[in-house]
mmCIF file of C-alpha atoms and ligand atoms in Angstrom:
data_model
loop_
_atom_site.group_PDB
_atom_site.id
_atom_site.type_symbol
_atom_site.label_atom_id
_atom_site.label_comp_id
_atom_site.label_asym_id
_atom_site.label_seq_id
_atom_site.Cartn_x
_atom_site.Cartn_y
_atom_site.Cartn_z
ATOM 1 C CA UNK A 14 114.932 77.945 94.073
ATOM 2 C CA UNK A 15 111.577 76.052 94.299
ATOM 3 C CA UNK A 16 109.259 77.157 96.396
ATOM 4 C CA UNK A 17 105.671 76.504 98.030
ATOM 5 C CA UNK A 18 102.996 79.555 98.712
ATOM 6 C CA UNK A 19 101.630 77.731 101.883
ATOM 7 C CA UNK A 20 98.561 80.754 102.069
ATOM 8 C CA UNK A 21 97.506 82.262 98.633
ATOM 9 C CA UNK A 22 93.963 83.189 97.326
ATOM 10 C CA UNK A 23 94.126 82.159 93.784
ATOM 11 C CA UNK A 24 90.994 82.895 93.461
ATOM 12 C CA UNK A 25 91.481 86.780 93.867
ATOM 13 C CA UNK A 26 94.135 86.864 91.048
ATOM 14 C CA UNK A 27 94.498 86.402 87.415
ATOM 15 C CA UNK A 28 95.981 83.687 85.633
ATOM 16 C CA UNK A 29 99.398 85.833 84.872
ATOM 17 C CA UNK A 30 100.018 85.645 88.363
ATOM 18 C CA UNK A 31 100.033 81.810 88.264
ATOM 19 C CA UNK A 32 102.482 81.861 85.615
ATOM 20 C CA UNK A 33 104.489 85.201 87.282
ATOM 21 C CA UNK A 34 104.672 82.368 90.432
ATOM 22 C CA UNK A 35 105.995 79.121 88.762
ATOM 23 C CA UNK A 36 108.597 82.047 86.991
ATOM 24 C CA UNK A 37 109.732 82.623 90.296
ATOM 25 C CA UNK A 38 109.775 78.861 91.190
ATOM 26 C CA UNK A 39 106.526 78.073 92.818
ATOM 27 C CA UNK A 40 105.691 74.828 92.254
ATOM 28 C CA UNK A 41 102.918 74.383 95.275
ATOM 29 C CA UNK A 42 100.301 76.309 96.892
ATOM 30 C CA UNK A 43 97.655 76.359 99.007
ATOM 31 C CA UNK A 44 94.498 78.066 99.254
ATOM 32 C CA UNK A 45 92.626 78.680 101.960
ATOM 33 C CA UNK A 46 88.457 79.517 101.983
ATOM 34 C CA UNK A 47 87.751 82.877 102.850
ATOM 35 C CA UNK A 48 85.563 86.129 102.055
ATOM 36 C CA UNK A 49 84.438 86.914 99.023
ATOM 37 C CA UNK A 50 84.685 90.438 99.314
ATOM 38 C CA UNK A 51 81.025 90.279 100.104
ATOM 39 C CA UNK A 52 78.649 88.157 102.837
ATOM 40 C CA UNK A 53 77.787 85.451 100.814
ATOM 41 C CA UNK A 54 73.802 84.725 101.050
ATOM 42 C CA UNK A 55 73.036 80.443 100.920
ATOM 43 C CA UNK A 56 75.240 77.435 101.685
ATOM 44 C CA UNK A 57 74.518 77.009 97.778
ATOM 45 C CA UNK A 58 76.978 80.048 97.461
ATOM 46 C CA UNK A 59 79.439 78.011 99.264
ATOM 47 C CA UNK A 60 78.917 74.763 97.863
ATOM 48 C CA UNK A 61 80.289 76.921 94.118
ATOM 49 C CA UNK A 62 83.112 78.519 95.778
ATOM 50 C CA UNK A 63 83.850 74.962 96.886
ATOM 51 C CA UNK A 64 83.867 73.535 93.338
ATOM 52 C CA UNK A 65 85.549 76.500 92.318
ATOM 53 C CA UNK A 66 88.586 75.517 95.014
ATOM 54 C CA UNK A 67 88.260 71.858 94.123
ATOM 55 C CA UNK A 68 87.920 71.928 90.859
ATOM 56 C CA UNK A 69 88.910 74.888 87.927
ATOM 57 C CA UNK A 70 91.820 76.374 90.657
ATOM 58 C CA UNK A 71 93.557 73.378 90.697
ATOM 59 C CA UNK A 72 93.108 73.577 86.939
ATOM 60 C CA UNK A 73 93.995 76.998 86.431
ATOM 61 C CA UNK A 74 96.972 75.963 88.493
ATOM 62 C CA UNK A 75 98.140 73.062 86.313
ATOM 63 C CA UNK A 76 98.652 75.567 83.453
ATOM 64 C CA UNK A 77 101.940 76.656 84.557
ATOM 65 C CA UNK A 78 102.816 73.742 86.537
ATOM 66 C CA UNK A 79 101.731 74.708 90.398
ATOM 67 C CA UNK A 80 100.257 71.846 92.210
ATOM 68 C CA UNK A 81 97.177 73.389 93.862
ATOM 69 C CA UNK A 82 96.018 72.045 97.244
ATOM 70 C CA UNK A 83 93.196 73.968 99.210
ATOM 71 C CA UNK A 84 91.568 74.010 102.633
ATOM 72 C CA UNK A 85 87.548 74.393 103.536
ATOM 73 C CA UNK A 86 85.326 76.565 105.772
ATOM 74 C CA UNK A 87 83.041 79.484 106.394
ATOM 75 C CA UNK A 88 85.305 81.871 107.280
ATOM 76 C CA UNK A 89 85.096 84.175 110.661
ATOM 77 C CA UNK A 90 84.115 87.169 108.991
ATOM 78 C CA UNK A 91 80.933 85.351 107.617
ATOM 79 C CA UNK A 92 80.417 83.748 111.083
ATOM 80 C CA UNK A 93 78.543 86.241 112.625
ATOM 81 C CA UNK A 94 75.501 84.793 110.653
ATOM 82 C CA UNK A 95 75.569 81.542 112.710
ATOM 83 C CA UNK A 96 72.756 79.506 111.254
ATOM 84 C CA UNK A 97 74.477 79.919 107.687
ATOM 85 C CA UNK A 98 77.574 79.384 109.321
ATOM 86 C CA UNK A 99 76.037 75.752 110.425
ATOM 87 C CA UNK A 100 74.416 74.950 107.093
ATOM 88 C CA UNK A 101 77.839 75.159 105.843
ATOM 89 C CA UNK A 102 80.166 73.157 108.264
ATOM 90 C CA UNK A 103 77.343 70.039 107.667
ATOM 91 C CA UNK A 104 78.184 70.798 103.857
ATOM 92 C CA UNK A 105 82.117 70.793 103.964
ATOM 93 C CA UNK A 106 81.543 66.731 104.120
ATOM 94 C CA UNK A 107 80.545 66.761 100.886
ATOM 95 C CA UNK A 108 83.877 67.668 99.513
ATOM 96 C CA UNK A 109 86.656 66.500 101.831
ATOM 97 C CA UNK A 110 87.725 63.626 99.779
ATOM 98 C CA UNK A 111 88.409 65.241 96.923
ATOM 99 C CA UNK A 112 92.126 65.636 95.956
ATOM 100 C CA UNK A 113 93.880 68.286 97.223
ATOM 101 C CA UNK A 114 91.761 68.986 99.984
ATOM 102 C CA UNK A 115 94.499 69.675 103.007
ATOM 103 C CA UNK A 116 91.632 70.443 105.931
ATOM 104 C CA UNK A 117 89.815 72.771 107.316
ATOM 105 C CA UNK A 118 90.896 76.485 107.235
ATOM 106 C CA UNK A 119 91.365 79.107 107.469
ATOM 107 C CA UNK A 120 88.854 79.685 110.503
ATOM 108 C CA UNK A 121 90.215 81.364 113.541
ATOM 109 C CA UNK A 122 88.729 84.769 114.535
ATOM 110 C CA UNK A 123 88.456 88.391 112.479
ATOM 111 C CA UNK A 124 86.775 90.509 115.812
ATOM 112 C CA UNK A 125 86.850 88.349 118.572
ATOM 113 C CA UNK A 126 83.303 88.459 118.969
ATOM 114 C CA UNK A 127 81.471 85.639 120.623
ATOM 115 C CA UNK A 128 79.612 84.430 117.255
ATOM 116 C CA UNK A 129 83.011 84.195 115.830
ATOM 117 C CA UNK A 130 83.918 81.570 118.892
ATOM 118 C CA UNK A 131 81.308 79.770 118.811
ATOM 119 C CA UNK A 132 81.741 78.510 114.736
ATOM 120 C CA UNK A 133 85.592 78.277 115.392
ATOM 121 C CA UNK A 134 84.635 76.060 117.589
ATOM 122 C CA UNK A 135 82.212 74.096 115.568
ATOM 123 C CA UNK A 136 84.397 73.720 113.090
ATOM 124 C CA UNK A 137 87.867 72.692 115.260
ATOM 125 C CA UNK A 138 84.917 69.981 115.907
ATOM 126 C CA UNK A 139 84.203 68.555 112.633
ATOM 127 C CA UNK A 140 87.882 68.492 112.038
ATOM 128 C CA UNK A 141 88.508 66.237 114.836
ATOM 129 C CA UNK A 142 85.546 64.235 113.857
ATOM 130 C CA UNK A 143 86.881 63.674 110.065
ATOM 131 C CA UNK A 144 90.759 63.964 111.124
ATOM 132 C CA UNK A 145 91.836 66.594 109.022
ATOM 133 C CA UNK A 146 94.224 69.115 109.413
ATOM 134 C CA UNK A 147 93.353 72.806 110.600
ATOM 135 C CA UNK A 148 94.898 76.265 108.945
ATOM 136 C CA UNK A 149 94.042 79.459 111.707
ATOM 137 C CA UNK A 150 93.404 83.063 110.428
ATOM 138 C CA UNK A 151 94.374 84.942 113.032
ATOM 139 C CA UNK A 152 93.111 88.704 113.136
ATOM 140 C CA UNK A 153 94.905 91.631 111.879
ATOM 141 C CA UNK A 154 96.106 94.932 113.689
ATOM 142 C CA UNK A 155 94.561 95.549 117.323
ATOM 143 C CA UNK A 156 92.775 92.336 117.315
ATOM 144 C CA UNK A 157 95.291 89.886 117.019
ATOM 145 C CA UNK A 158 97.313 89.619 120.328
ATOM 146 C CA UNK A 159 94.118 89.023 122.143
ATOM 147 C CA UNK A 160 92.246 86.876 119.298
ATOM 148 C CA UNK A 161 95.244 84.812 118.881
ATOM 149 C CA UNK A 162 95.317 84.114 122.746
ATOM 150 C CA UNK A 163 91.604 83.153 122.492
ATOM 151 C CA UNK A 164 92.183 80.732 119.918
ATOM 152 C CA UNK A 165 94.765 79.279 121.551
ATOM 153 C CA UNK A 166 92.631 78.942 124.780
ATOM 154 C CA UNK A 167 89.745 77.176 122.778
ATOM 155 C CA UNK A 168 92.556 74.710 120.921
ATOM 156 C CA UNK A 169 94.623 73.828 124.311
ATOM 157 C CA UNK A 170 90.512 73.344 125.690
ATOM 158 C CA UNK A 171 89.861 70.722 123.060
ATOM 159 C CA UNK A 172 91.699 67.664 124.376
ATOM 160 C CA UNK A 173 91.152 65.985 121.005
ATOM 161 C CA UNK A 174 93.125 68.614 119.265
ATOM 162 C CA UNK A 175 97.042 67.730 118.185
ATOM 163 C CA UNK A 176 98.777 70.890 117.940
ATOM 164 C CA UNK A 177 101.287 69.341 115.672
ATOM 165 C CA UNK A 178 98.000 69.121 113.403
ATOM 166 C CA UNK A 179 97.269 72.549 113.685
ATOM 167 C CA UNK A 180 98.771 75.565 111.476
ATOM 168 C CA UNK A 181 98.565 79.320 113.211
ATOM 169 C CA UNK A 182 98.664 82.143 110.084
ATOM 170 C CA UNK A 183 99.805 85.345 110.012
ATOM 171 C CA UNK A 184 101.919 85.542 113.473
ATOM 172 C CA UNK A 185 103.861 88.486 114.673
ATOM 173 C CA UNK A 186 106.462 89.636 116.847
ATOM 174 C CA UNK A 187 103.929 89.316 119.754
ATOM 175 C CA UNK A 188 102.096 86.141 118.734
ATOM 176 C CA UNK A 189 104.731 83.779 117.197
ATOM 177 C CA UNK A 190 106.071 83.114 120.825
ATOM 178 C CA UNK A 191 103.110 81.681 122.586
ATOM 179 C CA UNK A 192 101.637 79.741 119.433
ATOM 180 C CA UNK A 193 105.138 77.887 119.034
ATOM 181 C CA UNK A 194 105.340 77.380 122.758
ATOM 182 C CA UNK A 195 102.233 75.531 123.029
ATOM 183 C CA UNK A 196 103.346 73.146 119.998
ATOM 184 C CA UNK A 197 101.817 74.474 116.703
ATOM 185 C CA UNK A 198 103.263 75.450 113.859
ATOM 186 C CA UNK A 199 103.316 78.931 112.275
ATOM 187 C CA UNK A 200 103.262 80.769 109.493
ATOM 188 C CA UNK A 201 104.095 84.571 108.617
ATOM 189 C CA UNK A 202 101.983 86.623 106.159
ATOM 190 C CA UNK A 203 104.077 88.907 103.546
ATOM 191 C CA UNK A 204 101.918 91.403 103.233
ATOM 192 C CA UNK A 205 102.708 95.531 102.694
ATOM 193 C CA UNK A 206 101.641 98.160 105.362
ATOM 194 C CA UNK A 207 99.453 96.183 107.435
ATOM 195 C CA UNK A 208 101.357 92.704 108.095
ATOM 196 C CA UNK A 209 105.162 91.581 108.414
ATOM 197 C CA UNK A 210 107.900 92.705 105.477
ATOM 198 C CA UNK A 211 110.151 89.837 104.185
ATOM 199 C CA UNK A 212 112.950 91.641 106.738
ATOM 200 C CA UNK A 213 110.734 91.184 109.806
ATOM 201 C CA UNK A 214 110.051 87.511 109.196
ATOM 202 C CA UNK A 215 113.430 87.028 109.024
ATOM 203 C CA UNK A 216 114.217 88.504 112.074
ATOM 204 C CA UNK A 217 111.573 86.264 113.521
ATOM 205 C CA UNK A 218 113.187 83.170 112.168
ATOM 206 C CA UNK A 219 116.677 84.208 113.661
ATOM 207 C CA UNK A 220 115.115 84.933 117.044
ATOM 208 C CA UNK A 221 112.559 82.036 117.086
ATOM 209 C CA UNK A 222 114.401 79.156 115.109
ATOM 210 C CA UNK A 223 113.361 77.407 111.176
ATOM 211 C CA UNK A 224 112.023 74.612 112.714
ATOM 212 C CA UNK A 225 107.604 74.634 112.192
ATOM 213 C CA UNK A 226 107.514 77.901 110.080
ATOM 214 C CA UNK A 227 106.730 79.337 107.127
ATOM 215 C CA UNK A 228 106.124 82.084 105.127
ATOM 216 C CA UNK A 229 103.250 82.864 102.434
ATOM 217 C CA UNK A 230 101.865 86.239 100.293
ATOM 218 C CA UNK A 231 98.053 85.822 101.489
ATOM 219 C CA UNK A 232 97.761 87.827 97.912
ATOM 220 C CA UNK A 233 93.710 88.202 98.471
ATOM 221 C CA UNK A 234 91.943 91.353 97.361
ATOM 222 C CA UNK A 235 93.481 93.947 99.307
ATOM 223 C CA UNK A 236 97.007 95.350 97.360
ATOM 224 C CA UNK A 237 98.993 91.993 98.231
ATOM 225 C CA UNK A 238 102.187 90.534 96.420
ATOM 226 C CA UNK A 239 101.704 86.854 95.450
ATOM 227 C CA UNK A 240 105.965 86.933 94.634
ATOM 228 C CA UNK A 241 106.743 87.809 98.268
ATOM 229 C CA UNK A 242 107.833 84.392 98.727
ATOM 230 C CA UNK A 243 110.528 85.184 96.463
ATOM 231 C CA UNK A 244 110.941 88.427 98.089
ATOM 232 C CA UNK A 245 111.622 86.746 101.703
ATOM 233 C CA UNK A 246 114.026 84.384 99.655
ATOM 234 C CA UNK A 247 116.399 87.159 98.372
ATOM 235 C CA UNK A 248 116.361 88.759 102.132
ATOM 236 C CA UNK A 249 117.811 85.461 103.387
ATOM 237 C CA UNK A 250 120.581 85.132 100.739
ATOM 238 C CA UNK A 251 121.254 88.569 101.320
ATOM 239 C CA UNK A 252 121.898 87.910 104.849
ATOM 240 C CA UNK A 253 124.155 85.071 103.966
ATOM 241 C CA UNK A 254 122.071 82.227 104.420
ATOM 242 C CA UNK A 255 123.064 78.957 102.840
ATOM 243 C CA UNK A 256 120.399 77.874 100.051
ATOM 244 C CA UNK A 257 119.311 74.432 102.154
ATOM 245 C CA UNK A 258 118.757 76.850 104.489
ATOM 246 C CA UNK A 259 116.695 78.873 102.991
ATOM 247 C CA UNK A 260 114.619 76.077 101.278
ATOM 248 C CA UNK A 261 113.622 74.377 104.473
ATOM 249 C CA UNK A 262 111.440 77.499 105.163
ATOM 250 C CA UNK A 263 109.627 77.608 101.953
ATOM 251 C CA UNK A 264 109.687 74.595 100.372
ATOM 252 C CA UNK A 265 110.423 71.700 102.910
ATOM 253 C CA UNK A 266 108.413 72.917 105.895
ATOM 254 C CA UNK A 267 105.068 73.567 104.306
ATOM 255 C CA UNK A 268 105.417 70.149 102.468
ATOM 256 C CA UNK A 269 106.375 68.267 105.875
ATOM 257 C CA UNK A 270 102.954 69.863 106.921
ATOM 258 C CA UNK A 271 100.993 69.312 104.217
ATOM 259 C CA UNK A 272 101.894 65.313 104.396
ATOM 260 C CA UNK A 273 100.353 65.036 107.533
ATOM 261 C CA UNK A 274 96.863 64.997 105.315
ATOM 262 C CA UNK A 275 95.212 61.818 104.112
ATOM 263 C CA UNK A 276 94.733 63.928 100.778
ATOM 264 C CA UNK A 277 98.163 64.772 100.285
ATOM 265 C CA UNK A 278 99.731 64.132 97.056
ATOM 266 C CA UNK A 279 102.607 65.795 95.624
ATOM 267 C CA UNK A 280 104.623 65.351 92.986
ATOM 268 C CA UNK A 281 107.703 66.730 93.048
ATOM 269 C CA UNK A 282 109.251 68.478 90.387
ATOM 270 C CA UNK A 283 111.821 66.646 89.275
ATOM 271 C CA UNK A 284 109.897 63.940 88.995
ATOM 272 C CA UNK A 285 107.342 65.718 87.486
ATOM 273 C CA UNK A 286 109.568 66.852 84.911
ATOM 274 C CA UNK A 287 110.693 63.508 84.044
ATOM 275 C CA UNK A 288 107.648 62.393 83.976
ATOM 276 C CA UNK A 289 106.496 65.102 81.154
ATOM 277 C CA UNK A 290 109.994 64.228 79.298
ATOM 278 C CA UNK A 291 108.723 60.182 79.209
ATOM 279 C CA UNK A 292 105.372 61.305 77.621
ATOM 280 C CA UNK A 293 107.338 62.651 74.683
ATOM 281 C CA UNK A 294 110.024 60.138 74.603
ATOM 282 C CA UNK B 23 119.493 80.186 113.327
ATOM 283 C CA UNK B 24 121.333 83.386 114.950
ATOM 284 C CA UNK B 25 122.417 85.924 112.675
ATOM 285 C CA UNK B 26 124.894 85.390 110.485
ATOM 286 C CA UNK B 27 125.966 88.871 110.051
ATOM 287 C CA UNK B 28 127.728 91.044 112.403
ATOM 288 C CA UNK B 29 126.562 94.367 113.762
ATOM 289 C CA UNK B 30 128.630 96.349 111.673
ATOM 290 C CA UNK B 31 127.498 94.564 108.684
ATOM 291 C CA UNK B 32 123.906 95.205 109.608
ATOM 292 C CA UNK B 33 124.293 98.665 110.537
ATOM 293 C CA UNK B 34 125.805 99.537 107.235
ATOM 294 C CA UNK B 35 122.665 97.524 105.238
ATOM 295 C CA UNK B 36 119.885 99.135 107.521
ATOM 296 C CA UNK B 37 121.223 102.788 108.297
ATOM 297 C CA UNK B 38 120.159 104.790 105.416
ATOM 298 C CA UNK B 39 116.870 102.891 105.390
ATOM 299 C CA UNK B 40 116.438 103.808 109.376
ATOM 300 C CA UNK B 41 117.558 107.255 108.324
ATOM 301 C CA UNK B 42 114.448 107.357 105.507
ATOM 302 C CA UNK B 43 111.973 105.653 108.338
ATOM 303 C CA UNK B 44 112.462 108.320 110.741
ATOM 304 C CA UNK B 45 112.309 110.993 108.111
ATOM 305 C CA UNK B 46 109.215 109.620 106.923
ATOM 306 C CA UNK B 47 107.547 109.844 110.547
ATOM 307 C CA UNK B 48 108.691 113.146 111.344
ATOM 308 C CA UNK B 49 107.226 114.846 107.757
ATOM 309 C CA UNK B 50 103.986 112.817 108.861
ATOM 310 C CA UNK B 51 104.211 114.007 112.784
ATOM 311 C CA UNK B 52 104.512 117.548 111.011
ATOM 312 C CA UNK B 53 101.461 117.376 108.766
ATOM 313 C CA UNK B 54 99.048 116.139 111.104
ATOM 314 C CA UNK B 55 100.421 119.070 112.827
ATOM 315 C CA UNK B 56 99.839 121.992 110.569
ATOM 316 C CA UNK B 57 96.690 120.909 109.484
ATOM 317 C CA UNK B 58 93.929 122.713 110.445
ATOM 318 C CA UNK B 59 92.235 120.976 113.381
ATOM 319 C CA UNK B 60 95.049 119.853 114.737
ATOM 320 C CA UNK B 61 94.605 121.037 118.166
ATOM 321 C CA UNK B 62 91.542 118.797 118.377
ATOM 322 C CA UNK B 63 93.767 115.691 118.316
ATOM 323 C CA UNK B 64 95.502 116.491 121.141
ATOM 324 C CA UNK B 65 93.742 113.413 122.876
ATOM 325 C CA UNK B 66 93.340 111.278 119.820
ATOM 326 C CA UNK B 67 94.500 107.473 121.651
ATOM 327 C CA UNK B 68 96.597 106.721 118.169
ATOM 328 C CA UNK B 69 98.723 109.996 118.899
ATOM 329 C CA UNK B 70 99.172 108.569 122.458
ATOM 330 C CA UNK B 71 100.325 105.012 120.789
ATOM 331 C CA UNK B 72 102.467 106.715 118.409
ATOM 332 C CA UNK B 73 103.766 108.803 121.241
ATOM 333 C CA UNK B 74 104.728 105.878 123.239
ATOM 334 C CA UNK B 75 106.630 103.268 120.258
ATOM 335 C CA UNK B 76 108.887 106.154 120.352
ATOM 336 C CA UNK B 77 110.032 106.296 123.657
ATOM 337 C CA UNK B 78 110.380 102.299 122.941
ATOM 338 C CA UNK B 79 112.623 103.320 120.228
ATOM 339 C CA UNK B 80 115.521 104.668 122.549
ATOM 340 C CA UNK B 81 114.710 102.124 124.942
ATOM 341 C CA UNK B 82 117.973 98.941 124.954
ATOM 342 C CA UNK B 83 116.627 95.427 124.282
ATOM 343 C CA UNK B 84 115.970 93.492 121.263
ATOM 344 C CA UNK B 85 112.237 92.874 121.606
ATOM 345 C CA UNK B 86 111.162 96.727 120.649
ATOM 346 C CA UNK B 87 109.274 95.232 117.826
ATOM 347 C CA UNK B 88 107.439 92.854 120.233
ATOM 348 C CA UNK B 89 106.970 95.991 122.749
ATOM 349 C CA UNK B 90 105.444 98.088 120.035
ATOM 350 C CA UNK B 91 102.872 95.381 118.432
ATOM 351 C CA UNK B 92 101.645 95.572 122.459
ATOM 352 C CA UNK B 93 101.248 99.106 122.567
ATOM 353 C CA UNK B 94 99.036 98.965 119.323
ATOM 354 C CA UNK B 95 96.972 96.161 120.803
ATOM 355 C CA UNK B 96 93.959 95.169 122.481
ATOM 356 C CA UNK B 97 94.550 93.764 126.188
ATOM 357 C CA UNK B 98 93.854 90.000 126.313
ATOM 358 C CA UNK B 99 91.665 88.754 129.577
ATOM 359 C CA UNK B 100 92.541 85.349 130.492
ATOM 360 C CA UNK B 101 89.274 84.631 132.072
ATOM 361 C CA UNK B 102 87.706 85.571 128.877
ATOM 362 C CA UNK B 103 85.569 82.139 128.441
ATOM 363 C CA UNK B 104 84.509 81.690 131.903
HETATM 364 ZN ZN1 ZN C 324 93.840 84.233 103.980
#
């Protein structure tokens, strides 16, 4: 079955896993900004990890036939430093036209510290001044009932905000209810020990409905599985669930998403296949 | 999207995998316990947390999950912004 990684840093993996990926019938993903696994030091640091997303990923990508679309921001662990954190969102202009570039993301909130507000909030603002779509990190363990609610609070203050525009990552048992209540849509992360097993989403989805949610590997530095798409697949089947099904979640969802993005282009693979056939025809 | 499966059939997938689970948390409970400092634990909040998911456990509904993602969670003030 094809399938699209809605929430995978590439950049954190080698170029096996690409191909490990496509193997197991990805033939999307996105990638989100985030940490580096250190504090980054000038919004020239930024501006390369930019290029990096905009540019060689998306190449790296191509090599095994992923289409590689990726979303821009200082992310909330960085925001504490606030006046880097500004130097940055009046960079992100620079690159929001380029292909593949979904929106901003994924800012949200890592302690729920007030620094942390204050650039979410900055940069829900550029988004609504550029009309792009947002991807939310949402924190992990303790922090993420209550950081969840707080983002919530600051979208549902921001009258400009759509939450139809608006993705919320890595809900839970005791998140997914409110942020689908209010309108947005959701994704779970796949992640071992500390997020939600490819069983637990599926619960989620038979409790909460198929309709605005998805499901993605995060695979970042920490010991993450970029084939637990596939992984969530097999527990559906298992379950009995037909194959349309199934592919709603991973592969028609995120792409009904993604379209809502001026720089949304996507090829699918059929077509992409034929295409490839024709050039050696 | 209910489930498609009955209980039966779900019971039969999950039990030795419950059975493991529970296993796993008592051979943990028991370590913490004869190690050597145990006894200064005795107020540690996480043993409290743990403490209380498994009362949830034997408790009926099908939100224990939901219940125990609360009791490992910060408390959320509304008024937070103001
Ligand atoms: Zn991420």
């Amino acid at each position: 079955m094809y399938f699209v990684d809605p929430h995978v840093h590439m950049i954190s993996r080698v170029t096996d896993d690409y191909e490990r990926m496509a193997r197991m019938g990805c033939v999307a993903l996105s990638e989100p900004a985030f940490w580096a696994g250190f504090d980054r030091g000038s919004v020239d640091g930024f501006r390369d990890y930019f290029r990096q997303l905009t540019e060689f990923e998306p190449t790296r990508a191509s090599w095994s036939r992923i289409q590689h679309f990726t979303w821009l921001c200082i992310n909330a662990k960085e925001a504490e430093n606030v006046s880097l954190s500004r130097e940055v969102i009046a960079m992100i202009p620079e690159f929001l036209d380029r292909p593949g570039v979904l929106g901003i993301g994924e800012i949200g909130l890592n302690k729920n510290t007030r620094n942390e507000a204050t650039i979410f909030q900055e940069h829900v603002d550029l988004a609504m001044k550029t009309n792009e779509l947002i991807l939310i990190h949402t924190p992990h363990l303790q922090d993420k009932y209550k950081g969840t609610r707080m983002i919530i609070d600051m979208l549902l203050d921001d009258s400009r905000v759509d939450p139809d525009r608006v993705l919320i990552d890595h809900v839970e048992e005791h998140t997914v209810g409110h942020a689908r209540e209010e309108g947005f849509w959701c994704a779970m992360t796949l992640y071992p020990v500390t997020k939600c097993t490819p069983a637990r989403a599926a619960d989620i989805i038979e409790m909460y409905g198929d309709d605005r949610i998805m499901v993605n590997s995060a695979g970042d530095w920490g010991p993450s599985n970029p084939t637990a798409v596939p992984d969530f697949i097999q527990e559906l089947r298992r379950r009995g669930y037909s194959e349309s099904k199934i592919k709603k979640i991973v592969y028609d969802n995120p792409l009904e998403f993604f379209a809502k993005s001026r720089n949304f282009a996507f090829t699918p693979p059929d077509i992409l296949a034929a295409e490839e056939q024709a050039k050696f025809d | 999207m209910a489930s498609l499966q009955t209980a039966t059939e779900v019971l039969e997938q999950s039990f030795l995998e419950i059975r493991a689970k529970l296993l796993e948390i008592g051979a943990s409970l028991d370590r913490i316990e004869r190690a050597e400092d145990s006894s200064h634990l005795k107020n540690d909040p996480r043993l409290a947390q743990i403490s209380r998911s498994i009362e949830i456990l034997n408790e009926d509904g099908f939100d224990r999950a939901e219940r125990i993602q609360q009791v490992f969670s910060d408390s959320y003030d509304p008024n937070w912004n103001s």
